[in-house]
PDB file of C-alpha atoms in Angstrom:
ATOM      1  CA  MET A  21      72.107 182.202 -15.768  1.00 69.00           C
ATOM      2  CA  LEU A  22      71.179 179.652 -18.756  1.00 72.00           C
ATOM      3  CA  ILE A  23      69.134 177.725 -17.018  1.00 81.00           C
ATOM      4  CA  GLY A  24      67.117 180.919 -15.744  1.00 80.00           C
ATOM      5  CA  ALA A  25      65.381 182.266 -18.722  1.00 76.00           C
ATOM      6  CA  LEU A  26      64.891 178.303 -20.424  1.00 81.00           C
ATOM      7  CA  GLY A  27      62.945 177.770 -16.689  1.00 87.00           C
ATOM      8  CA  CYS A  28      60.818 181.655 -17.364  1.00 85.00           C
ATOM      9  CA  ASN A  29      60.395 181.109 -21.214  1.00 85.00           C
ATOM     10  CA  LEU A  30      59.268 178.004 -20.414  1.00 91.00           C
ATOM     11  CA  ALA A  31      56.970 179.043 -17.361  1.00 93.00           C
ATOM     12  CA  TRP A  32      56.245 181.947 -18.470  1.00 91.00           C
ATOM     13  CA  GLY A  33      54.522 180.155 -22.088  1.00 94.00           C
ATOM     14  CA  ILE A  34      52.604 177.802 -19.858  1.00 96.00           C
ATOM     15  CA  ILE A  35      51.258 180.454 -17.984  1.00 96.00           C
ATOM     16  CA  ASP A  36      50.333 182.182 -21.304  1.00 96.00           C
ATOM     17  CA  GLY A  37      48.956 179.127 -22.909  1.00 97.00           C
ATOM     18  CA  VAL A  38      47.258 178.853 -19.541  1.00 97.00           C
ATOM     19  CA  PHE A  39      45.187 182.434 -19.887  1.00 98.00           C
ATOM     20  CA  TYR A  40      44.831 181.058 -24.041  1.00 97.00           C
ATOM     21  CA  LEU A  41      42.714 177.945 -22.399  1.00 98.00           C
ATOM     22  CA  MET A  42      41.056 180.472 -19.678  1.00 98.00           C
ATOM     23  CA  GLY A  43      39.600 183.116 -22.877  1.00 98.00           C
ATOM     24  CA  CYS A  44      38.071 179.673 -24.102  1.00 97.00           C
ATOM     25  CA  LEU A  45      36.397 179.053 -21.900  1.00 97.00           C
ATOM     26  CA  ALA A  46      35.392 182.718 -20.650  1.00 97.00           C
ATOM     27  CA  GLU A  47      34.238 183.487 -24.706  1.00 95.00           C
ATOM     28  CA  LYS A  48      32.849 179.963 -25.014  1.00 96.00           C
ATOM     29  CA  GLY A  49      30.974 180.845 -21.852  1.00 96.00           C
ATOM     30  CA  ARG A  50      29.338 183.841 -23.120  1.00 94.00           C
ATOM     31  CA  GLY A  51      27.414 183.015 -26.007  1.00 93.00           C
ATOM     32  CA  LEU A  52      26.147 180.102 -24.058  1.00 95.00           C
ATOM     33  CA  LEU A  53      24.695 182.719 -21.061  1.00 94.00           C
ATOM     34  CA  ALA A  54      23.503 184.401 -25.069  1.00 93.00           C
ATOM     35  CA  LEU A  55      22.000 181.986 -26.765  1.00 95.00           C
ATOM     36  CA  HIS A  56      19.975 180.353 -23.443  1.00 94.00           C
ATOM     37  CA  ALA A  57      18.645 184.228 -22.510  1.00 94.00           C
ATOM     38  CA  VAL A  58      17.885 184.339 -26.302  1.00 94.00           C
ATOM     39  CA  ARG A  59      16.199 181.077 -26.180  1.00 92.00           C
ATOM     40  CA  LYS A  60      14.564 181.472 -22.620  1.00 92.00           C
ATOM     41  CA  THR A  61      12.620 185.068 -23.693  1.00 92.00           C
ATOM     42  CA  ILE A  62       9.216 185.706 -24.850  1.00 89.00           C
ATOM     43  CA  ASP A  63       9.729 188.813 -24.827  1.00 92.00           C
ATOM     44  CA  PRO A  64      10.910 190.037 -29.316  1.00 91.00           C
ATOM     45  CA  GLN A  65      12.740 193.267 -28.492  1.00 93.00           C
ATOM     46  CA  GLN A  66      14.726 191.603 -25.857  1.00 94.00           C
ATOM     47  CA  ALA A  67      15.407 188.855 -27.261  1.00 94.00           C
ATOM     48  CA  ARG A  68      16.787 191.379 -30.879  1.00 93.00           C
ATOM     49  CA  ARG A  69      18.418 193.725 -28.414  1.00 94.00           C
ATOM     50  CA  LEU A  70      20.362 190.007 -27.102  1.00 95.00           C
ATOM     51  CA  ILE A  71      20.903 188.500 -29.844  1.00 96.00           C
ATOM     52  CA  ALA A  72      22.551 192.559 -31.530  1.00 95.00           C
ATOM     53  CA  GLY A  73      24.366 192.529 -28.400  1.00 94.00           C
ATOM     54  CA  THR A  74      26.129 189.424 -28.677  1.00 93.00           C
ATOM     55  CA  LEU A  75      27.771 190.625 -32.217  1.00 94.00           C
ATOM     56  CA  PRO A  76      30.265 193.754 -33.580  1.00 94.00           C
ATOM     57  CA  PRO A  77      28.455 197.250 -33.581  1.00 94.00           C
ATOM     58  CA  VAL A  78      29.101 197.288 -36.766  1.00 95.00           C
ATOM     59  CA  ILE A  79      27.343 194.821 -38.003  1.00 95.00           C
ATOM     60  CA  ALA A  80      24.496 195.567 -35.398  1.00 94.00           C
ATOM     61  CA  SER A  81      24.374 198.227 -36.816  1.00 93.00           C
ATOM     62  CA  ILE A  82      22.975 196.935 -39.670  1.00 95.00           C
ATOM     63  CA  LEU A  83      20.944 195.066 -39.053  1.00 94.00           C
ATOM     64  CA  GLN A  84      16.872 195.115 -39.024  1.00 94.00           C
ATOM     65  CA  PRO A  85      14.921 194.110 -37.022  1.00 92.00           C
ATOM     66  CA  ALA A  86      13.673 191.240 -39.116  1.00 94.00           C
ATOM     67  CA  GLU A  87      16.194 189.859 -39.710  1.00 95.00           C
ATOM     68  CA  LEU A  88      17.306 189.863 -35.525  1.00 94.00           C
ATOM     69  CA  GLU A  89      13.813 188.310 -35.867  1.00 93.00           C
ATOM     70  CA  THR A  90      14.313 186.023 -37.754  1.00 94.00           C
ATOM     71  CA  MET A  91      17.990 184.867 -36.445  1.00 94.00           C
ATOM     72  CA  HIS A  92      16.177 184.769 -32.887  1.00 94.00           C
ATOM     73  CA  GLU A  93      13.292 182.094 -34.419  1.00 92.00           C
ATOM     74  CA  ARG A  94      15.947 180.420 -36.191  1.00 94.00           C
ATOM     75  CA  LEU A  95      18.284 180.031 -32.759  1.00 93.00           C
ATOM     76  CA  LYS A  96      15.179 178.603 -30.391  1.00 92.00           C
ATOM     77  CA  GLN A  97      14.721 175.226 -33.261  1.00 92.00           C
ATOM     78  CA  LEU A  98      18.539 175.037 -32.900  1.00 93.00           C
ATOM     79  CA  PRO A  99      18.930 171.795 -30.550  1.00 93.00           C
ATOM     80  CA  GLU A 100      19.151 172.568 -26.873  1.00 92.00           C
ATOM     81  CA  PRO A 101      22.435 173.949 -26.431  1.00 93.00           C
ATOM     82  CA  PRO A 102      24.774 172.027 -22.860  1.00 93.00           C
ATOM     83  CA  GLU A 103      24.984 174.359 -20.062  1.00 91.00           C
ATOM     84  CA  ARG A 104      27.685 174.595 -19.424  1.00 93.00           C
ATOM     85  CA  ALA A 105      30.854 175.259 -22.143  1.00 95.00           C
ATOM     86  CA  ARG A 106      33.931 173.241 -22.231  1.00 96.00           C
ATOM     87  CA  LEU A 107      37.046 173.419 -23.994  1.00 97.00           C
ATOM     88  CA  HIS A 108      37.402 170.681 -27.261  1.00 97.00           C
ATOM     89  CA  MET A 109      40.264 169.716 -28.723  1.00 98.00           C
ATOM     90  CA  ASP A 110      41.334 172.464 -30.989  1.00 98.00           C
ATOM     91  CA  ASP A 111      41.600 174.800 -28.014  1.00 97.00           C
ATOM     92  CA  TRP A 112      43.530 172.333 -26.736  1.00 98.00           C
ATOM     93  CA  LEU A 113      45.457 172.322 -29.963  1.00 98.00           C
ATOM     94  CA  GLY A 114      45.925 176.855 -29.504  1.00 97.00           C
ATOM     95  CA  ALA A 115      46.713 176.044 -26.494  1.00 98.00           C
ATOM     96  CA  ILE A 116      49.907 174.220 -27.279  1.00 98.00           C
ATOM     97  CA  GLY A 117      50.909 176.955 -30.359  1.00 97.00           C
ATOM     98  CA  VAL A 118      50.484 179.441 -27.323  1.00 97.00           C
ATOM     99  CA  PHE A 119      52.808 177.914 -25.445  1.00 96.00           C
ATOM    100  CA  LEU A 120      54.947 177.050 -28.159  1.00 96.00           C
ATOM    101  CA  LEU A 121      54.730 180.726 -29.687  1.00 93.00           C
ATOM    102  CA  VAL A 122      56.369 182.758 -26.583  1.00 91.00           C
ATOM    103  CA  PHE A 123      58.955 179.895 -25.717  1.00 90.00           C
ATOM    104  CA  PHE A 124      60.455 180.432 -29.658  1.00 89.00           C
ATOM    105  CA  SER A 125      60.178 183.478 -29.814  1.00 87.00           C
ATOM    106  CA  THR A 126      61.499 184.717 -26.255  1.00 83.00           C
ATOM    107  CA  PHE A 127      64.199 181.954 -27.596  1.00 84.00           C
ATOM    108  CA  PRO A 128      66.499 184.579 -30.112  1.00 90.00           C
ATOM    109  CA  VAL A 129      67.098 186.681 -26.308  1.00 87.00           C
ATOM    110  CA  VAL A 130      67.964 183.476 -24.405  1.00 87.00           C
ATOM    111  CA  ILE A 131      71.161 182.294 -27.888  1.00 89.00           C
ATOM    112  CA  PRO A 132      74.250 184.280 -26.716  1.00 90.00           C
ATOM    113  CA  PHE A 133      73.671 183.327 -23.214  1.00 87.00           C
ATOM    114  CA  ILE A 134      74.695 180.190 -25.038  1.00 87.00           C
ATOM    115  CA  PHE A 135      77.521 180.736 -26.884  1.00 90.00           C
ATOM    116  CA  MET A 136      79.002 183.283 -24.234  1.00 89.00           C
ATOM    117  CA  ARG A 137      80.517 182.220 -21.523  1.00 86.00           C
ATOM    118  CA  ASN A 138      80.350 185.195 -19.126  1.00 89.00           C
ATOM    119  CA  ALA A 139      77.223 186.861 -18.506  1.00 83.00           C
ATOM    120  CA  GLY A 140      77.831 190.009 -18.717  1.00 85.00           C
ATOM    121  CA  PRO A 141      78.778 190.511 -22.406  1.00 90.00           C
ATOM    122  CA  ALA A 142      75.504 187.871 -22.785  1.00 87.00           C
ATOM    123  CA  LEU A 143      72.533 190.068 -21.448  1.00 84.00           C
ATOM    124  CA  ARG A 144      74.237 193.212 -23.130  1.00 87.00           C
ATOM    125  CA  VAL A 145      74.024 190.836 -27.120  1.00 91.00           C
ATOM    126  CA  SER A 146      70.824 189.679 -24.913  1.00 87.00           C
ATOM    127  CA  ASN A 147      69.336 192.826 -25.366  1.00 86.00           C
ATOM    128  CA  VAL A 148      69.971 193.813 -28.654  1.00 90.00           C
ATOM    129  CA  VAL A 149      68.355 191.002 -29.682  1.00 92.00           C
ATOM    130  CA  ALA A 150      65.736 191.785 -28.247  1.00 90.00           C
ATOM    131  CA  ILE A 151      65.424 195.394 -29.469  1.00 91.00           C
ATOM    132  CA  VAL A 152      66.130 194.762 -32.284  1.00 93.00           C
ATOM    133  CA  MET A 153      62.893 191.639 -32.256  1.00 94.00           C
ATOM    134  CA  LEU A 154      60.747 194.545 -30.539  1.00 93.00           C
ATOM    135  CA  PHE A 155      61.799 197.043 -33.881  1.00 96.00           C
ATOM    136  CA  LEU A 156      61.038 194.029 -35.876  1.00 96.00           C
ATOM    137  CA  MET A 157      57.630 193.052 -34.518  1.00 94.00           C
ATOM    138  CA  GLY A 158      56.274 196.916 -34.200  1.00 96.00           C
ATOM    139  CA  TYR A 159      57.186 197.498 -37.468  1.00 97.00           C
ATOM    140  CA  ALA A 160      55.334 194.223 -38.696  1.00 96.00           C
ATOM    141  CA  LEU A 161      52.591 195.100 -37.152  1.00 95.00           C
ATOM    142  CA  GLY A 162      51.894 198.506 -38.348  1.00 96.00           C
ATOM    143  CA  ARG A 163      52.403 197.079 -42.117  1.00 96.00           C
ATOM    144  CA  MET A 164      49.445 195.052 -40.946  1.00 96.00           C
ATOM    145  CA  THR A 165      47.431 197.922 -39.432  1.00 95.00           C
ATOM    146  CA  GLY A 166      48.206 200.292 -42.068  1.00 94.00           C
ATOM    147  CA  ARG A 167      50.094 202.787 -39.332  1.00 96.00           C
ATOM    148  CA  HIS A 168      53.549 204.242 -40.098  1.00 96.00           C
ATOM    149  CA  ARG A 169      56.071 200.915 -40.284  1.00 96.00           C
ATOM    150  CA  TRP A 170      59.097 203.208 -38.601  1.00 97.00           C
ATOM    151  CA  LEU A 171      56.906 204.689 -35.962  1.00 97.00           C
ATOM    152  CA  VAL A 172      55.577 201.793 -35.047  1.00 96.00           C
ATOM    153  CA  GLY A 173      58.527 200.482 -34.812  1.00 96.00           C
ATOM    154  CA  ILE A 174      60.735 202.954 -32.339  1.00 97.00           C
ATOM    155  CA  SER A 175      57.100 202.750 -30.841  1.00 96.00           C
ATOM    156  CA  MET A 176      57.503 199.699 -29.115  1.00 95.00           C
ATOM    157  CA  VAL A 177      61.188 199.772 -28.549  1.00 95.00           C
ATOM    158  CA  ILE A 178      60.810 202.186 -26.371  1.00 96.00           C
ATOM    159  CA  LEU A 179      57.375 200.690 -25.097  1.00 95.00           C
ATOM    160  CA  GLY A 180      59.593 197.760 -25.051  1.00 90.00           C
ATOM    161  CA  SER A 181      62.110 199.740 -22.860  1.00 90.00           C
ATOM    162  CA  ILE A 182      60.241 201.048 -20.493  1.00 93.00           C
ATOM    163  CA  LEU A 183      58.442 198.500 -19.468  1.00 88.00           C
ATOM    164  CA  VAL A 184      62.100 196.347 -18.385  1.00 84.00           C
ATOM    165  CA  GLY A 185      62.917 199.624 -16.559  1.00 86.00           C
ATOM    166  CA  LEU A 186      59.370 199.118 -14.514  1.00 90.00           C
ATOM    167  CA  THR A 187      59.852 195.875 -14.461  1.00 84.00           C
ATOM    168  CA  VAL A 188      63.483 196.736 -13.247  1.00 81.00           C
ATOM    169  CA  ALA A 189      62.719 199.038 -11.032  1.00 88.00           C
ATOM    170  CA  LEU A 190      60.035 196.563  -8.931  1.00 91.00           C
ATOM    171  CA  GLY A 191      62.550 194.282  -8.600  1.00 84.00           C
ATOM    172  CA  GLY A 192      62.483 191.659 -11.552  1.00 67.00           C
TER     173      GLY A 192
END
């Protein structure tokens, strides 16, 4: 059971790291496509729409057309961008960070299996560890988002329990 749990932690760490890289590539690709489109267009209104569409809505809403036009002119003056998006060292380091975060954040749930010989009680202790971790993460999320800490912590436990129940019901 311990080897299976560690293998699962390892697999999810790798999967999440790969998804992180895919997200980086998608974000860079989207930005590059927008940059190419802005540089190609000769219609100032279209250029302003394209630039505003890449910005967060609250920022785009406060920019004046002249400011967007200034951005358009400055973007046209940049050196020719690459045709395709590429991953850089910081992307790979981020993926390694995601892997380590996923692997080590799930490791406490595995610890009972290291110290307890009987799988049944180890599973119960593991479940308690997971519930405590869910609550603590929810509590921290509540603090970071300005929400009621205890309510978000309890909600995280309930949501986690529902997801685990769904997983078990589906054969996981």
